[in-house]
Amino acid sequence: MNPAAVVTGLGTTAPETVVTNEMVARGLDTSDEWIRTRTGIRERRVVTSGTATSDLAVDAGRNALKSAGLDEVGALVLATTTPDHPCPATAPTVAYGLGLGEIPAFDVSAVCSGFLYGLASGAGLIAAGVADTVLVVAAEAFTTIIDPTDRNTAPIFGDGAGAVVLRAGKTSEAGALLGLDLHSNGSMAELIMTPAGGSRQRSSGRVAEPHEHFMGMQGRTVFVNAVMKMEQSSRTALAATGWETGDVDWLIGHQANARILSAVAERLEIPAERAYINLDRYGNTAGASIPLALGGAADEGLLTAGHRVLLTAFGGGATWGAVTLRWPEIVPVV
Ligand code: ACO
């Protein structure tokens, strides 16, 4: 039987600069009150000039390796929407920055579901015998693709990174990834899109307008689909694990909007207090939000060894998914 992938370390990081709702709202037709009541966000962390995704990824990766008590791994997977450059991938830069040698390293692009896709990719590398240990990092300098004058997106996003170390082990061990359910639907690609910078715009022979380098989002449609798909995928992952929704100790969902997380919890009949939320402090950090939430929940002493955890996300692509695991005995470095 193929080895299971077992979480054996967790690290996170966030830029020091805090931007409050009042600061975002300046010059925009919005308010602290609207942002708080419609999203649950109070403030977010943002990168300052000169900091790129790989810088956040190296910090989070170093913390995860420390948490795992390791100084080397067999492979690195980086989930990001904001690579340092369109070419090449950012993962080799991160592996180099961490001094990990000439290990396999590649990017995964699944926007807000990126961490879940990264976990599945890491588990696949372990099952295929490519590596016994894999560093899975999700890092986003997301505000670098946000138009500060667009009230549909500017209040929502923030920057940060989180990482876990996976090792080969058994499904009976705490930390083993149990149910993994992933999906996509490209007919929803335009719901969350940065129009310029890719082959479609470049091959049209047209120079992109500056605003086309920013991400646009059709929030209301994303909201409706996010609730529906996260519920469906959670049910599939739970069924594959042999758990009922009532068995879940912590629902750690993608931190997009507090109302989305409450609606998913309600549909799954998971009490609201078991749906962890830290988006009030970080905003929507896209792929990085789930590991940042895991780090927050563990650091606050809420998430402890043995807890049954359900992770779920919906994001650009559209992509979505869910993963279950029993929380391992680890000390996160946050
Ligand atoms: N301030 C004030 N008013 C606003 C703002 C704002 N910042 N943004 C929108 N509005 C207005 C709209 O214009 C609209 O006005 P109208 O009724 O006169 O037309 C009204 O508020 C309601 O707009 P909705 O878009 O329906 O607002 P909603 O309550 O849905 O909240 C939001 C918008 C926060 C974007 C929400 O839809 C949301 O969170 N969507 C999901 C985002 C998400 O899940 N993203 C995950 C994936 S992201 C990724 O993958 C990168």
Short mmCIF file of C-alpha atoms and ligand atoms in Angstrom, two decimals:
data_model
loop_
_atom_site.label_atom_id
_atom_site.label_comp_id
_atom_site.label_asym_id
_atom_site.label_seq_id
_atom_site.Cartn_x
_atom_site.Cartn_y
_atom_site.Cartn_z
CA MET A 1 0.00 0.00 0.00
CA ASN A 2 1.19 3.55 -0.77
CA PRO A 3 2.32 5.55 2.25
CA ALA A 4 -0.06 8.20 3.61
CA ALA A 5 0.95 11.86 3.88
CA VAL A 6 1.13 12.99 7.51
CA VAL A 7 1.32 16.62 8.72
CA THR A 8 4.38 16.92 10.94
CA GLY A 9 5.01 20.69 11.14
CA LEU A 10 3.22 24.00 10.60
CA GLY A 11 4.57 27.52 10.18
CA THR A 12 3.02 30.85 9.23
CA THR A 13 4.02 34.45 8.64
CA ALA A 14 2.31 37.75 7.82
CA PRO A 15 3.75 41.14 6.86
CA GLU A 16 4.06 43.63 9.74
CA THR A 17 2.16 46.47 8.07
CA VAL A 18 -1.47 46.62 9.23
CA VAL A 19 -4.08 48.38 7.08
CA THR A 20 -7.38 49.10 8.85
CA ASN A 21 -10.79 49.40 7.20
CA GLU A 22 -10.69 53.16 7.76
CA MET A 23 -7.43 53.33 5.79
CA VAL A 24 -8.85 51.23 2.89
CA ALA A 25 -12.07 53.25 2.82
CA ARG A 26 -10.26 56.59 2.40
CA GLY A 27 -11.10 57.88 -1.08
CA LEU A 28 -13.36 54.87 -1.81
CA ASP A 29 -17.16 54.84 -1.77
CA THR A 30 -17.25 52.43 1.19
CA SER A 31 -16.94 52.47 4.99
CA ASP A 32 -15.56 50.54 7.94
CA GLU A 33 -19.15 49.65 8.84
CA TRP A 34 -19.92 48.19 5.36
CA ILE A 35 -16.71 46.16 5.29
CA ARG A 36 -17.19 44.82 8.83
CA THR A 37 -20.83 43.87 8.46
CA ARG A 38 -20.67 42.48 4.88
CA THR A 39 -17.34 40.59 5.23
CA GLY A 40 -16.27 40.37 8.90
CA ILE A 41 -12.91 41.98 8.06
CA ARG A 42 -11.50 44.67 10.39
CA GLU A 43 -7.90 44.90 9.19
CA ARG A 44 -5.42 43.12 6.97
CA ARG A 45 -1.63 42.75 6.66
CA VAL A 46 -0.02 44.00 3.47
CA VAL A 47 3.42 43.69 1.89
CA THR A 48 5.38 46.88 1.46
CA SER A 49 7.39 47.74 -1.62
CA GLY A 50 10.25 45.30 -2.16
CA THR A 51 8.58 42.26 -0.52
CA ALA A 52 7.50 39.51 -2.91
CA THR A 53 5.67 36.21 -2.54
CA SER A 54 8.92 34.22 -2.27
CA ASP A 55 10.00 36.32 0.74
CA LEU A 56 6.80 35.41 2.61
CA ALA A 57 7.09 31.78 1.44
CA VAL A 58 10.67 31.46 2.73
CA ASP A 59 9.63 32.82 6.16
CA ALA A 60 6.64 30.48 6.45
CA GLY A 61 8.67 27.54 5.11
CA ARG A 62 11.46 28.16 7.62
CA ASN A 63 8.91 28.24 10.44
CA ALA A 64 7.29 24.99 9.27
CA LEU A 65 10.68 23.23 9.07
CA LYS A 66 11.46 24.45 12.60
CA SER A 67 8.08 23.17 13.80
CA ALA A 68 8.85 19.78 12.21
CA GLY A 69 12.41 19.75 13.60
CA LEU A 70 13.84 19.26 10.10
CA ASP A 71 16.41 21.14 8.05
CA GLU A 72 15.81 19.31 4.79
CA VAL A 73 12.89 17.88 2.79
CA GLY A 74 12.60 15.83 -0.40
CA ALA A 75 10.38 18.23 -2.39
CA LEU A 76 8.67 21.61 -2.23
CA VAL A 77 5.23 22.62 -3.54
CA LEU A 78 4.27 26.30 -3.58
CA ALA A 79 0.63 27.32 -3.97
CA THR A 80 0.35 30.93 -5.08
CA THR A 81 -1.70 33.28 -7.22
CA THR A 82 1.01 35.93 -7.18
CA PRO A 83 4.27 34.31 -8.36
CA ASP A 84 7.33 36.57 -8.24
CA HIS A 85 7.36 36.49 -12.08
CA PRO A 86 5.15 35.00 -14.84
CA CYS A 87 8.19 32.84 -15.69
CA PRO A 88 9.82 30.90 -14.07
CA ALA A 89 7.87 29.31 -11.20
CA THR A 90 8.60 30.74 -7.73
CA ALA A 91 9.01 27.40 -5.88
CA PRO A 92 12.67 26.87 -6.93
CA THR A 93 13.49 30.38 -5.60
CA VAL A 94 11.86 29.41 -2.29
CA ALA A 95 13.74 26.09 -2.11
CA TYR A 96 16.99 27.95 -2.84
CA GLY A 97 16.18 30.60 -0.25
CA LEU A 98 15.67 27.86 2.34
CA GLY A 99 18.93 26.13 1.39
CA LEU A 100 17.11 22.92 0.47
CA GLY A 101 19.47 21.91 -2.37
CA GLU A 102 18.41 20.68 -5.79
CA ILE A 103 15.06 19.18 -4.74
CA PRO A 104 11.99 19.04 -7.02
CA ALA A 105 10.04 22.29 -6.58
CA PHE A 106 7.06 23.59 -8.51
CA ASP A 107 4.13 26.01 -8.27
CA VAL A 108 0.47 25.08 -8.00
CA SER A 109 -2.02 27.68 -9.25
CA ALA A 110 -5.50 27.17 -7.77
CA VAL A 111 -6.08 30.61 -6.20
CA CYS A 112 -8.02 30.30 -2.91
CA SER A 113 -8.05 26.48 -3.10
CA GLY A 114 -4.28 26.46 -3.63
CA PHE A 115 -3.35 25.08 -0.22
CA LEU A 116 -5.71 22.10 -0.63
CA TYR A 117 -4.34 21.43 -4.13
CA GLY A 118 -0.83 21.77 -2.65
CA LEU A 119 -1.60 19.20 0.05
CA ALA A 120 -2.92 16.76 -2.57
CA SER A 121 0.18 17.34 -4.74
CA GLY A 122 2.47 16.77 -1.77
CA ALA A 123 0.58 13.59 -0.85
CA GLY A 124 0.94 12.46 -4.47
CA LEU A 125 4.72 12.97 -4.42
CA ILE A 126 4.90 10.86 -1.26
CA ALA A 127 2.61 8.12 -2.65
CA ALA A 128 4.64 8.02 -5.89
CA GLY A 129 7.88 7.57 -3.96
CA VAL A 130 9.37 10.85 -5.26
CA ALA A 131 9.95 12.13 -1.72
CA ASP A 132 9.51 11.01 1.90
CA THR A 133 9.02 14.57 3.13
CA VAL A 134 7.42 17.50 1.30
CA LEU A 135 7.21 21.17 2.27
CA VAL A 136 3.83 22.52 1.11
CA VAL A 137 3.79 26.33 1.19
CA ALA A 138 0.89 28.65 0.36
CA ALA A 139 2.04 32.26 -0.03
CA GLU A 140 0.29 35.31 -1.43
CA ALA A 141 1.35 38.90 -1.96
CA PHE A 142 -2.24 39.24 -3.12
CA THR A 143 -2.57 42.98 -2.66
CA THR A 144 -0.02 43.43 -5.48
CA ILE A 145 -2.79 42.46 -7.97
CA ILE A 146 -5.55 44.49 -6.29
CA ASP A 147 -6.67 47.88 -7.61
CA PRO A 148 -6.78 50.17 -4.55
CA THR A 149 -9.55 52.18 -6.26
CA ASP A 150 -11.86 49.15 -6.80
CA ARG A 151 -14.27 48.93 -3.88
CA ASN A 152 -15.31 45.42 -4.95
CA THR A 153 -11.89 43.99 -4.11
CA ALA A 154 -9.74 46.54 -2.23
CA PRO A 155 -11.47 46.00 1.16
CA ILE A 156 -11.27 42.23 0.94
CA PHE A 157 -7.75 40.99 0.31
CA GLY A 158 -4.58 40.76 2.41
CA ASP A 159 -1.14 39.14 2.27
CA GLY A 160 0.47 36.25 4.19
CA ALA A 161 1.83 32.73 4.03
CA GLY A 162 1.57 29.37 5.73
CA ALA A 163 3.31 26.04 5.27
CA VAL A 164 3.16 22.46 6.45
CA VAL A 165 5.67 19.65 6.30
CA LEU A 166 4.22 16.33 5.12
CA ARG A 167 6.02 13.04 5.79
CA ALA A 168 5.37 9.49 4.67
CA GLY A 169 3.40 7.55 7.28
CA LYS A 170 0.22 5.59 7.95
CA THR A 171 -3.42 6.65 7.68
CA SER A 172 -3.94 5.50 11.29
CA GLU A 173 -1.55 8.21 12.54
CA ALA A 174 -2.78 11.63 13.71
CA GLY A 175 -1.94 14.18 11.03
CA ALA A 176 -2.60 11.82 8.10
CA LEU A 177 -4.56 13.40 5.26
CA LEU A 178 -7.71 11.26 5.13
CA GLY A 179 -10.49 12.41 2.77
CA LEU A 180 -9.25 14.55 -0.17
CA ASP A 181 -11.87 15.94 -2.56
CA LEU A 182 -10.92 18.43 -5.31
CA HIS A 183 -12.88 19.93 -8.23
CA SER A 184 -12.79 22.63 -10.91
CA ASN A 185 -15.15 24.24 -13.42
CA GLY A 186 -13.58 26.45 -16.08
CA SER A 187 -16.94 27.85 -17.17
CA MET A 188 -16.59 30.05 -14.05
CA ALA A 189 -13.08 31.29 -14.97
CA GLU A 190 -14.23 34.87 -15.50
CA LEU A 191 -15.69 35.19 -12.00
CA ILE A 192 -12.20 35.79 -10.59
CA MET A 193 -9.70 36.89 -13.22
CA THR A 194 -6.64 39.04 -13.91
CA PRO A 195 -7.16 39.72 -17.64
CA ALA A 196 -3.61 40.76 -18.61
CA GLY A 197 -0.14 39.25 -18.32
CA GLY A 198 -0.94 35.83 -19.79
CA SER A 199 -0.82 34.33 -23.29
CA ARG A 200 -4.44 35.29 -24.14
CA GLN A 201 -3.81 39.00 -23.85
CA ARG A 202 -0.25 38.85 -25.19
CA SER A 203 -1.19 36.82 -28.28
CA SER A 204 -3.99 39.26 -29.12
CA GLY A 205 -1.28 41.71 -30.21
CA ARG A 206 -2.78 44.35 -27.95
CA VAL A 207 -0.92 46.13 -25.17
CA ALA A 208 -2.79 45.68 -21.88
CA GLU A 209 -4.35 48.66 -20.15
CA PRO A 210 -2.81 49.16 -16.67
CA HIS A 211 -6.07 48.24 -14.89
CA GLU A 212 -6.15 44.87 -16.70
CA HIS A 213 -3.23 43.74 -14.53
CA PHE A 214 -5.53 43.88 -11.50
CA MET A 215 -7.81 41.04 -10.44
CA GLY A 216 -11.55 41.50 -10.92
CA MET A 217 -14.18 39.53 -9.00
CA GLN A 218 -17.92 39.01 -9.45
CA GLY A 219 -18.47 38.84 -5.70
CA ARG A 220 -22.13 37.91 -5.49
CA THR A 221 -21.86 34.93 -7.89
CA VAL A 222 -18.66 33.77 -6.18
CA PHE A 223 -20.46 33.98 -2.82
CA VAL A 224 -23.35 31.75 -3.91
CA ASN A 225 -21.10 29.15 -5.56
CA ALA A 226 -18.62 29.18 -2.67
CA VAL A 227 -21.31 28.23 -0.15
CA MET A 228 -22.79 25.51 -2.38
CA LYS A 229 -19.51 23.90 -3.47
CA MET A 230 -17.81 24.03 -0.06
CA GLU A 231 -20.80 22.27 1.47
CA GLN A 232 -20.86 19.58 -1.26
CA SER A 233 -17.13 18.96 -1.15
CA SER A 234 -17.09 18.85 2.65
CA ARG A 235 -19.79 16.19 2.60
CA THR A 236 -17.80 14.11 0.08
CA ALA A 237 -14.54 14.35 2.06
CA LEU A 238 -16.36 13.51 5.32
CA ALA A 239 -18.08 10.49 3.73
CA ALA A 240 -14.72 9.24 2.39
CA THR A 241 -13.35 9.49 5.94
CA GLY A 242 -16.33 7.77 7.54
CA TRP A 243 -17.17 10.87 9.63
CA GLU A 244 -20.52 12.57 10.16
CA THR A 245 -20.68 16.38 10.15
CA GLY A 246 -21.32 16.15 13.92
CA ASP A 247 -17.88 14.52 14.35
CA VAL A 248 -16.07 17.66 13.21
CA ASP A 249 -14.26 19.52 16.01
CA TRP A 250 -13.04 22.35 13.75
CA LEU A 251 -14.25 23.60 10.40
CA ILE A 252 -11.27 25.55 9.03
CA GLY A 253 -12.60 27.09 5.84
CA HIS A 254 -11.05 29.48 3.37
CA GLN A 255 -11.24 32.88 5.06
CA ALA A 256 -13.07 34.85 2.35
CA ASN A 257 -16.08 36.20 4.17
CA ALA A 258 -17.48 35.49 7.65
CA ARG A 259 -20.97 35.19 6.15
CA ILE A 260 -19.78 32.47 3.73
CA LEU A 261 -18.19 30.51 6.59
CA SER A 262 -21.35 30.82 8.74
CA ALA A 263 -23.53 29.68 5.83
CA VAL A 264 -21.30 26.63 5.16
CA ALA A 265 -21.30 25.71 8.87
CA GLU A 266 -25.08 26.12 9.06
CA ARG A 267 -25.71 23.94 6.00
CA LEU A 268 -23.41 21.27 7.45
CA GLU A 269 -25.10 21.63 10.85
CA ILE A 270 -21.76 22.40 12.44
CA PRO A 271 -22.18 24.88 15.35
CA ALA A 272 -20.93 28.37 14.41
CA GLU A 273 -18.44 28.34 17.29
CA ARG A 274 -16.66 25.37 15.68
CA ALA A 275 -16.01 27.36 12.49
CA TYR A 276 -12.71 29.13 13.17
CA ILE A 277 -12.43 32.70 11.90
CA ASN A 278 -9.38 34.98 11.80
CA LEU A 279 -10.23 36.95 8.65
CA ASP A 280 -11.10 39.88 10.92
CA ARG A 281 -7.31 40.34 11.35
CA TYR A 282 -5.96 39.14 7.98
CA GLY A 283 -8.68 39.66 5.37
CA ASN A 284 -8.84 37.18 2.50
CA THR A 285 -5.29 35.94 1.92
CA ALA A 286 -6.40 33.56 -0.88
CA GLY A 287 -4.37 30.30 -0.83
CA ALA A 288 -2.60 31.26 2.39
CA SER A 289 -5.78 31.64 4.42
CA ILE A 290 -6.25 28.01 5.53
CA PRO A 291 -2.71 27.47 6.89
CA LEU A 292 -2.89 30.93 8.53
CA ALA A 293 -6.17 29.87 10.15
CA LEU A 294 -4.69 26.54 11.27
CA GLY A 295 -1.76 28.42 12.81
CA GLY A 296 -4.13 30.87 14.51
CA ALA A 297 -6.42 28.18 15.90
CA ALA A 298 -3.48 26.11 17.20
CA ASP A 299 -1.64 29.14 18.61
CA GLU A 300 -4.78 30.27 20.47
CA GLY A 301 -5.00 26.79 22.04
CA LEU A 302 -8.33 26.05 20.33
CA LEU A 303 -7.07 23.38 17.94
CA THR A 304 -5.31 20.60 19.82
CA ALA A 305 -3.98 17.10 19.14
CA GLY A 306 -6.67 14.57 18.23
CA HIS A 307 -9.25 17.12 17.02
CA ARG A 308 -11.08 16.11 13.85
CA VAL A 309 -10.52 18.88 11.32
CA LEU A 310 -12.36 19.69 8.10
CA LEU A 311 -10.63 22.05 5.66
CA THR A 312 -12.58 23.48 2.72
CA ALA A 313 -12.09 26.20 0.10
CA PHE A 314 -13.55 27.74 -3.06
CA GLY A 315 -11.65 30.08 -5.35
CA GLY A 316 -10.66 31.25 -8.79
CA GLY A 317 -10.73 28.80 -11.65
CA ALA A 318 -13.26 27.99 -10.31
CA THR A 319 -11.59 25.47 -8.04
CA TRP A 320 -12.81 24.00 -4.77
CA GLY A 321 -12.26 21.11 -2.42
CA ALA A 322 -12.10 19.70 1.09
CA VAL A 323 -9.62 17.70 3.18
CA THR A 324 -10.04 15.91 6.52
CA LEU A 325 -7.43 15.03 9.13
CA ARG A 326 -7.02 14.40 12.84
CA TRP A 327 -4.81 17.16 14.24
CA PRO A 328 -1.32 15.89 15.16
CA GLU A 329 0.80 16.58 18.24
CA ILE A 330 2.88 19.43 16.82
CA VAL A 331 3.99 22.88 17.98
CA PRO A 332 3.30 25.40 15.20
CA VAL A 333 5.77 28.24 14.70
CA VAL A 334 3.72 31.36 13.94
N1 ACO B 1 -18.74 49.25 -0.06
C1 ACO B 1 -20.02 49.65 -0.17
N2 ACO B 1 -20.90 49.05 -1.01
C2 ACO B 1 -20.45 48.04 -1.75
C3 ACO B 1 -19.11 47.57 -1.69
C4 ACO B 1 -18.24 48.24 -0.80
N3 ACO B 1 -16.96 47.87 -0.63
N4 ACO B 1 -18.97 46.54 -2.54
C5 ACO B 1 -20.16 46.34 -3.12
N5 ACO B 1 -21.05 47.26 -2.65
C6 ACO B 1 -22.45 47.43 -2.98
C7 ACO B 1 -22.79 46.90 -4.36
O1 ACO B 1 -22.53 47.85 -5.36
C8 ACO B 1 -24.26 46.59 -4.22
O2 ACO B 1 -24.99 47.76 -4.38
P1 ACO B 1 -26.42 47.71 -5.13
O3 ACO B 1 -27.30 46.83 -4.26
O4 ACO B 1 -26.82 49.15 -5.15
O5 ACO B 1 -26.16 47.11 -6.47
C9 ACO B 1 -24.39 46.15 -2.75
O6 ACO B 1 -23.22 46.65 -2.08
C10 ACO B 1 -24.43 44.67 -2.58
O7 ACO B 1 -23.41 44.08 -3.43
P2 ACO B 1 -23.06 42.58 -3.38
O8 ACO B 1 -21.95 42.30 -4.33
O9 ACO B 1 -24.32 41.79 -3.46
O10 ACO B 1 -22.50 42.52 -1.90
P3 ACO B 1 -22.27 41.26 -1.05
O11 ACO B 1 -23.06 41.33 0.18
O12 ACO B 1 -22.34 40.02 -1.87
O13 ACO B 1 -20.75 41.47 -0.60
C11 ACO B 1 -18.62 40.64 -1.28
C12 ACO B 1 -19.74 41.62 -1.59
C13 ACO B 1 -18.06 41.00 0.08
C14 ACO B 1 -17.54 40.75 -2.33
C15 ACO B 1 -19.20 39.22 -1.23
O14 ACO B 1 -19.97 38.99 -2.38
C16 ACO B 1 -18.17 38.15 -1.14
O15 ACO B 1 -17.53 37.98 -0.12
N6 ACO B 1 -18.04 37.35 -2.20
C17 ACO B 1 -17.20 36.17 -2.20
C18 ACO B 1 -15.76 36.46 -2.23
C19 ACO B 1 -15.05 35.13 -2.17
O16 ACO B 1 -15.49 34.14 -1.65
N7 ACO B 1 -13.92 35.06 -2.71
C20 ACO B 1 -13.28 33.73 -2.64
C21 ACO B 1 -12.56 33.50 -3.70
S1 ACO B 1 -11.51 34.85 -3.95
C22 ACO B 1 -10.28 34.20 -4.83
O17 ACO B 1 -10.28 33.07 -5.23
C23 ACO B 1 -9.18 35.12 -5.17
#
